[in-house]
Structure formats: structure tokens, C-alpha cells
Short mmCIF file of C-alpha atoms in Angstrom, two decimals:
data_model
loop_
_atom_site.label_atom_id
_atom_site.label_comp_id
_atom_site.label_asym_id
_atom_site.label_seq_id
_atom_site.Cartn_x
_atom_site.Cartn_y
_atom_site.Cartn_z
CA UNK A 281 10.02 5.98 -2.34
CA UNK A 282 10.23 9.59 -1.57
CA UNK A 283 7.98 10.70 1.19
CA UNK A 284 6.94 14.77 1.26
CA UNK A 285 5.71 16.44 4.38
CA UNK A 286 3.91 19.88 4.61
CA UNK A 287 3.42 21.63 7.51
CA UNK A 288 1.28 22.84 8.80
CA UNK A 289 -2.07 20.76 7.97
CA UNK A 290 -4.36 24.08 8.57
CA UNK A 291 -2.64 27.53 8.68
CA UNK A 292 -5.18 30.02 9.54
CA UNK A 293 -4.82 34.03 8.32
CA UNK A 294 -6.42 37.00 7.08
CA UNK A 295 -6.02 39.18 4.22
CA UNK A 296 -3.42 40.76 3.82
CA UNK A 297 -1.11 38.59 5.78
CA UNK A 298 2.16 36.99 4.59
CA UNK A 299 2.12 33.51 4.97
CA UNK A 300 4.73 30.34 4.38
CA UNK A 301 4.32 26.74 4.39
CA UNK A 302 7.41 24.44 4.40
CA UNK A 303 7.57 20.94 2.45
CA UNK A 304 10.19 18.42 3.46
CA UNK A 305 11.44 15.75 1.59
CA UNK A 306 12.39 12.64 3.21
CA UNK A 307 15.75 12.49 0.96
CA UNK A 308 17.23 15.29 -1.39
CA UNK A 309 14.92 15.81 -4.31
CA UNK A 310 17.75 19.16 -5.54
CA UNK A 311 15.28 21.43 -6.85
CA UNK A 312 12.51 18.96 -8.44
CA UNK A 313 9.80 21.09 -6.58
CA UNK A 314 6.25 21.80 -7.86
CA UNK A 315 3.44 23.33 -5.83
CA UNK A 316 0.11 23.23 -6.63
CA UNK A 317 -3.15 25.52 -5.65
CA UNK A 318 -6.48 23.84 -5.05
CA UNK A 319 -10.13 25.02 -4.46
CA UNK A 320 -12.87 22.70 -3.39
CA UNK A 321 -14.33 20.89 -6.39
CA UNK A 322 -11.78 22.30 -8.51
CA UNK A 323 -8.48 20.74 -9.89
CA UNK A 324 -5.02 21.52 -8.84
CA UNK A 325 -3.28 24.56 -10.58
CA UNK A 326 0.78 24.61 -10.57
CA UNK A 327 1.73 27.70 -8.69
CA UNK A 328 5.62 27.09 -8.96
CA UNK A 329 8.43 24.49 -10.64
CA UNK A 330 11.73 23.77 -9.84
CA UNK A 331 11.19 25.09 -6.58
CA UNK A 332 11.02 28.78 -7.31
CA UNK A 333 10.05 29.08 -10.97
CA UNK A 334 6.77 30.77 -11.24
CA UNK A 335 4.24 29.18 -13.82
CA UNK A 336 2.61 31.87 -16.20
CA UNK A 337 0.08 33.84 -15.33
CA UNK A 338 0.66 33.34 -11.71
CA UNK A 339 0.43 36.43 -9.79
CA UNK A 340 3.58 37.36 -8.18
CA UNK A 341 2.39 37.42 -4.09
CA UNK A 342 3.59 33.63 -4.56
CA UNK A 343 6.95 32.30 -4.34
CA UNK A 344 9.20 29.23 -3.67
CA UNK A 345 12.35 28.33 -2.55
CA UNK A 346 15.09 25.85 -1.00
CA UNK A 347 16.63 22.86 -2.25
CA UNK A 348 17.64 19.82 -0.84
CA UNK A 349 15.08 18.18 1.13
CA UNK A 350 13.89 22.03 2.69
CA UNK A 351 11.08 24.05 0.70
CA UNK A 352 8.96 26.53 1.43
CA UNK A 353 5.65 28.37 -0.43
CA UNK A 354 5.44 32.09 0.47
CA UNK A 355 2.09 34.45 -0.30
CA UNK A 356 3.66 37.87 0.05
CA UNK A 357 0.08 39.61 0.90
CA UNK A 358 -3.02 36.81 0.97
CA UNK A 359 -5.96 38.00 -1.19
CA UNK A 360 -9.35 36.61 -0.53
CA UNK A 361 -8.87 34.22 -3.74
CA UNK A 362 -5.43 32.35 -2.01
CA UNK A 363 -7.55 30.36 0.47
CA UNK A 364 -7.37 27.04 -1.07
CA UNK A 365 -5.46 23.78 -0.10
CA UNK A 366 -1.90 23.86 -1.00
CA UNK A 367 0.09 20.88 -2.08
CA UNK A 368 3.99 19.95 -2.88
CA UNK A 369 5.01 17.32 -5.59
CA UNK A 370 8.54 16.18 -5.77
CA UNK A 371 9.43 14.59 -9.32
CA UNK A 372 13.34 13.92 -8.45
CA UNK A 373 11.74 10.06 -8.65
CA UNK A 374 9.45 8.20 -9.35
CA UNK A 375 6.66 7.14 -7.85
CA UNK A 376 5.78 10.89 -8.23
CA UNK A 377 4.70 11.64 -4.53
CA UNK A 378 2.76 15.34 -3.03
CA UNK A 379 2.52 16.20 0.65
CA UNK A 380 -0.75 15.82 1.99
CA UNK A 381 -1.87 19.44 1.46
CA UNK A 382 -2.29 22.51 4.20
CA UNK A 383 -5.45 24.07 4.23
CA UNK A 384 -5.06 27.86 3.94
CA UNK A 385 -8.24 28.97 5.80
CA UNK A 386 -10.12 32.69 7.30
CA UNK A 387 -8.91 33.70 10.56
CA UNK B 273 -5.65 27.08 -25.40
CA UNK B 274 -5.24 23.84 -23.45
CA UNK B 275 -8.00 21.66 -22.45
CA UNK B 276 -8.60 18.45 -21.31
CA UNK B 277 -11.59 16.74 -20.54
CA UNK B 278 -12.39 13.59 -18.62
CA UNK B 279 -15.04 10.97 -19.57
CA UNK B 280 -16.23 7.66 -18.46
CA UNK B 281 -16.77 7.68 -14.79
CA UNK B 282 -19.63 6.43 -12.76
CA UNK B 283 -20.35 3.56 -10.49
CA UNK B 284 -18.84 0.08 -10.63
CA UNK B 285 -18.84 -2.74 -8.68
CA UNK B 286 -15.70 -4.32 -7.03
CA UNK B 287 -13.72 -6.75 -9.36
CA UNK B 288 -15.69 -5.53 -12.70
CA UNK B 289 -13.58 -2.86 -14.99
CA UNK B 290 -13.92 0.76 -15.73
CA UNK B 291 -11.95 2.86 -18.46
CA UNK B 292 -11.78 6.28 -18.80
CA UNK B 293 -10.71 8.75 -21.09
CA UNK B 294 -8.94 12.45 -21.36
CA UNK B 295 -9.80 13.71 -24.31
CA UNK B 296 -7.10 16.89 -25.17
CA UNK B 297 -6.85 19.87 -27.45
CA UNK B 298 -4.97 23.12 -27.60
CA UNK B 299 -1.75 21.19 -28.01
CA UNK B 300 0.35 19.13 -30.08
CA UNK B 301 -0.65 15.82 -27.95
CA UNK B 302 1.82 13.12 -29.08
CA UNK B 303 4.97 15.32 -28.06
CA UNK B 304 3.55 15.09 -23.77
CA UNK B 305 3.43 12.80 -21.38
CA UNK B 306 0.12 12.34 -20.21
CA UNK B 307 -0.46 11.69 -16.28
CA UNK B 308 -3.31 10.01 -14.24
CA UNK B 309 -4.33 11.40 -10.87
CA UNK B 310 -6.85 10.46 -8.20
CA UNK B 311 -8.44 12.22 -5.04
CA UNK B 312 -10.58 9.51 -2.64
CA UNK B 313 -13.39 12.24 -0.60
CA UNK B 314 -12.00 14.13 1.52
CA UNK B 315 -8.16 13.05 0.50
CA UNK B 316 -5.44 14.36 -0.55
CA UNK B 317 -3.31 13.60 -4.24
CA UNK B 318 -2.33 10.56 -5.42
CA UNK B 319 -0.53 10.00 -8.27
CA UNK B 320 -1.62 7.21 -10.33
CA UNK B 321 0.68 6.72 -13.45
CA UNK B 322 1.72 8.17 -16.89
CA UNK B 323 2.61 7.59 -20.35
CA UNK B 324 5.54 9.13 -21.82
CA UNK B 325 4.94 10.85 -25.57
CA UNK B 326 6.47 9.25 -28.74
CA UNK B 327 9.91 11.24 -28.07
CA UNK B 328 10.13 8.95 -25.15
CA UNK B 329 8.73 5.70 -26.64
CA UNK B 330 5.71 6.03 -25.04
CA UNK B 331 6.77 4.11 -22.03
CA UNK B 332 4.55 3.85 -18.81
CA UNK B 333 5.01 4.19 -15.14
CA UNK B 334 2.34 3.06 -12.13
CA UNK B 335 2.35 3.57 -8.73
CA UNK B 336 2.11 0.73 -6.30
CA UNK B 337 -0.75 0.71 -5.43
CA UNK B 338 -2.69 0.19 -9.18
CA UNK B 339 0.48 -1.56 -10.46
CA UNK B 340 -1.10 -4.95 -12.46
CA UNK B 341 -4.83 -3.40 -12.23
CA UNK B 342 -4.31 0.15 -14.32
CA UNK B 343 -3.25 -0.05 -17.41
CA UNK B 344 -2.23 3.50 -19.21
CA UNK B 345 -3.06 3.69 -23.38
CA UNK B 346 -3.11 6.63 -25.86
CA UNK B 347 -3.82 7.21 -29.44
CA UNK B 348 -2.16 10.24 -30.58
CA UNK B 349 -4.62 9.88 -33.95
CA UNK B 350 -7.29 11.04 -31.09
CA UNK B 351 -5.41 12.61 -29.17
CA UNK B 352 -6.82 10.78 -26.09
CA UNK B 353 -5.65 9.04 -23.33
CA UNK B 354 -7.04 6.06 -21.71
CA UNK B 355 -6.90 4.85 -17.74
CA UNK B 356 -8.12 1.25 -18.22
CA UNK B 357 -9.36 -0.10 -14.38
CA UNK B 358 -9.52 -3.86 -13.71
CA UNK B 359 -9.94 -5.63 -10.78
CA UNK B 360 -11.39 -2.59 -8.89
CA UNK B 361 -11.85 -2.31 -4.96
CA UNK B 362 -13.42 -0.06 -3.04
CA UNK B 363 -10.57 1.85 -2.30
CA UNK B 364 -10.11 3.00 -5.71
CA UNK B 365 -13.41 5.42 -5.21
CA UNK B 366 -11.67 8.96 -5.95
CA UNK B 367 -12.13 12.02 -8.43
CA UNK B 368 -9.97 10.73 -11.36
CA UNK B 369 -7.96 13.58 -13.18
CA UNK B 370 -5.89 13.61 -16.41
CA UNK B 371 -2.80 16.30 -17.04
CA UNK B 372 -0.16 17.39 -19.03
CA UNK B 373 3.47 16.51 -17.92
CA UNK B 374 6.32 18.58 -18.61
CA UNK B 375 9.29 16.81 -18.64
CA UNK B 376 12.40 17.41 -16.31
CA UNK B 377 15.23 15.22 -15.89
CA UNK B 378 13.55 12.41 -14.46
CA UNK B 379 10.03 12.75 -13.77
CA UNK B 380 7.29 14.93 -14.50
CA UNK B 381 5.50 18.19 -13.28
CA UNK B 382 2.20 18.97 -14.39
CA UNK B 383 0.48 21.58 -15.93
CA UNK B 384 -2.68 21.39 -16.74
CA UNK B 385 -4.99 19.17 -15.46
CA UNK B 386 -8.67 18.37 -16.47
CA UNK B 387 -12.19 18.81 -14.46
CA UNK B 388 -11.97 15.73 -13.24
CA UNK B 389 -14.70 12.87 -13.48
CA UNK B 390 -15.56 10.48 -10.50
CA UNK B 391 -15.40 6.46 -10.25
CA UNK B 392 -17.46 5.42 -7.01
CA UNK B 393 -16.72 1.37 -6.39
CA UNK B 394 -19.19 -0.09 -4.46
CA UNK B 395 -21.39 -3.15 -4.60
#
């Protein structure tokens, strides 16, 4: 099975700020990369696929990138409505398998 | 416009059986693969299976962990999809969500995912 680690686990900011978070795959998943957006109480909402394709109606502060078993999630400028917990999903393989989040959080 | 919708959670007690359902609409249902998630409190995702749409001959994959327990159904008639639960254990207390898979070579991503309805397992 295909383990995926994010780091970091909290990432504190403030508005405005550009922020990444890297996802690391414990063998190459190519480009089989989703990331996913969620708010307490709320379900997850796909961000990006394939590692850098942006989903519809996504606003553009967010991108993705790398391949391999490297990937990162970049807001270009954080708006008060980013602050969620952000996870990655490989689906190279099954059993389908996400990091274990990072908490975007308030400085 | 895409919706899904949840139904059948509640509380249960360890070894009985639970099944839930995800009701869709907005879509042409029998063409996607249809995906089970789960979130214990306070936890991160866990994926819990899927079933594949007739263009894929609505095949089934588990994780581990619910492999032999969760069983995965559908009636495209309905369009609804079913999470049956035997055997349940504590552990499989979680926020229970339904989605959409869009195929890729392999596997699955997922894009759009219901509200979510919660199975709490204890005696």
C-alpha cells in the first residue's frame, strides 16, 4: 500500500500570505494527485487533480505541482475563507490512501 | 447540478448491521463509480471502498480494514448506492460520506461528495 505524508500537521498564517504544503508519497504515484479542501462539519471539496489540474470553479490563488513521489499545494495570497484542513489523495493504486491533513490556521 | 445525499445513520451496537444509502441526482448515475468514505471524530480520511459504473462491470474494491464486513451495492433504476455494515466494532464510529469518482487510469478521484451522515457503534 501507498503511504502519503503531508507536512506540516498545523501551518499557521495570515491573510494575505502565500503558503505551501508538500505531500510525499512513499513510492512514485506519476501525477495521480488530488487535493482536497475541508471546513469543520463540512465535506471535502477537490481543489486540484493530476497534481496541478485545477477543478472548476476553483479560484485560482490555489495550485499544485510535482510528480513522482514530491507534491506540493500552493495558496498564492490566503483569503479568510482558505483556513480549512487540507488533504492529499493518491489514486496511482489502490487502496486509495490521503495524508493525514494540515490544518491551515490564524496566525 | 450534482447532489448527493446520505441516509441511514444512527447508533448501533457492536456485531449488529447498519446500511446506508447515497441517494444521487444531477447526473447520469450508472456511467460513475460511486465511492464510500469515513471520518472517526477528530480523524482524518479514510477511504472505505467503491463500485465501479456499468462501463466497468460494476466491480468493487474495499480497503483492509472493512474487507468481509462492507459490502458495496447500487441500483442504477434508483440511482442509489448502498454501504451495507455487518459485524460492526467500535472502531467503525465515523461521519460516513458518499462521492462521485472520476475515473483515471487506475483508480479514482473524487468530486463531489455528500453531507455526510454519522454511524456511532457503541453498546
Amino acid at each position: 500500500d501507498i503511504q502519503m505524508t503531508q507536512s506540516p500537521s498545523t501551518l499557521s498564517a495570515s491573510v494575505g500570505d502565500r503558503v505551501t504544503i508538500t505531500c510525499r508519497a512513499s513510492q512514485s504515484i506519476s501525477s495521480w494527485l488530488a487535493w482536497y479542501q475541508q471546513k469543520p462539519g463540512k465535506a471535502p471539496n477537490l481543489l486540484i487533480y493530476q497534481a496541478s489540474s485545477l477543478e472548476s470553479g476553483v479560484p485560482s490563488r490555489f495550485s499544485g505541482s510535482g510528480s513522482g513521489t514530491e507534491f506540493t499545494l500552493t495558496i498564492s495570497s490566503l483569503q479568510p475563507d482558505d483556513f480549512a484542513t487540507y488533504y492529499c489523495q493518491q489514486y496511482n493504486s489502490f487502496p486509495c490512501s490521503f495524508g493525514q491533513g494540515t490544518k491551515l490556521e490564524i496566525k | 447540478e450534482v447532489q448527493l445525499v446520505e441516509s441511514g445513520g444512527g447508533l448501533e451496537q457492536p456485531g449488529r448491521s447498519l446500511r446506508l444509502s447515497c441517494t444521487a441526482s444531477g447526473f447520469t448515475f450508472g456511467d460513475y463509480c460511486m465511492s464510500w468514505f469515513r471520518q472517526a471524530p477528530g480523524k482524518g480520511l479514510e477511504w472505505v471502498g467503491l463500485i465501479r459504473g456499468k462501463g466497468y462491470s460494476v466491480t468493487t474494491e474495499y480497503a483492509a480494514s472493512v474487507k468481509g464486513r462492507f459490502t458495496i451495492s447500487r441500483d442504477d433504476s434508483k440511482d442509489i448506492a448502498y454501504l451495507q455494515m455487518n459485524s460492526l466494532n467500535t472502531e467503525d464510529t465515523a461521519i460516513y460520506y458518499c462521492s462521485r469518482g472520476r475515473a483515471a487510469i487506475i483508480s479514482y478521484y473524487f468530486d463531489y461528495w455528500g453531507q455526510g451522515t454519522l454511524v456511532t457503534v457503541s453498546s
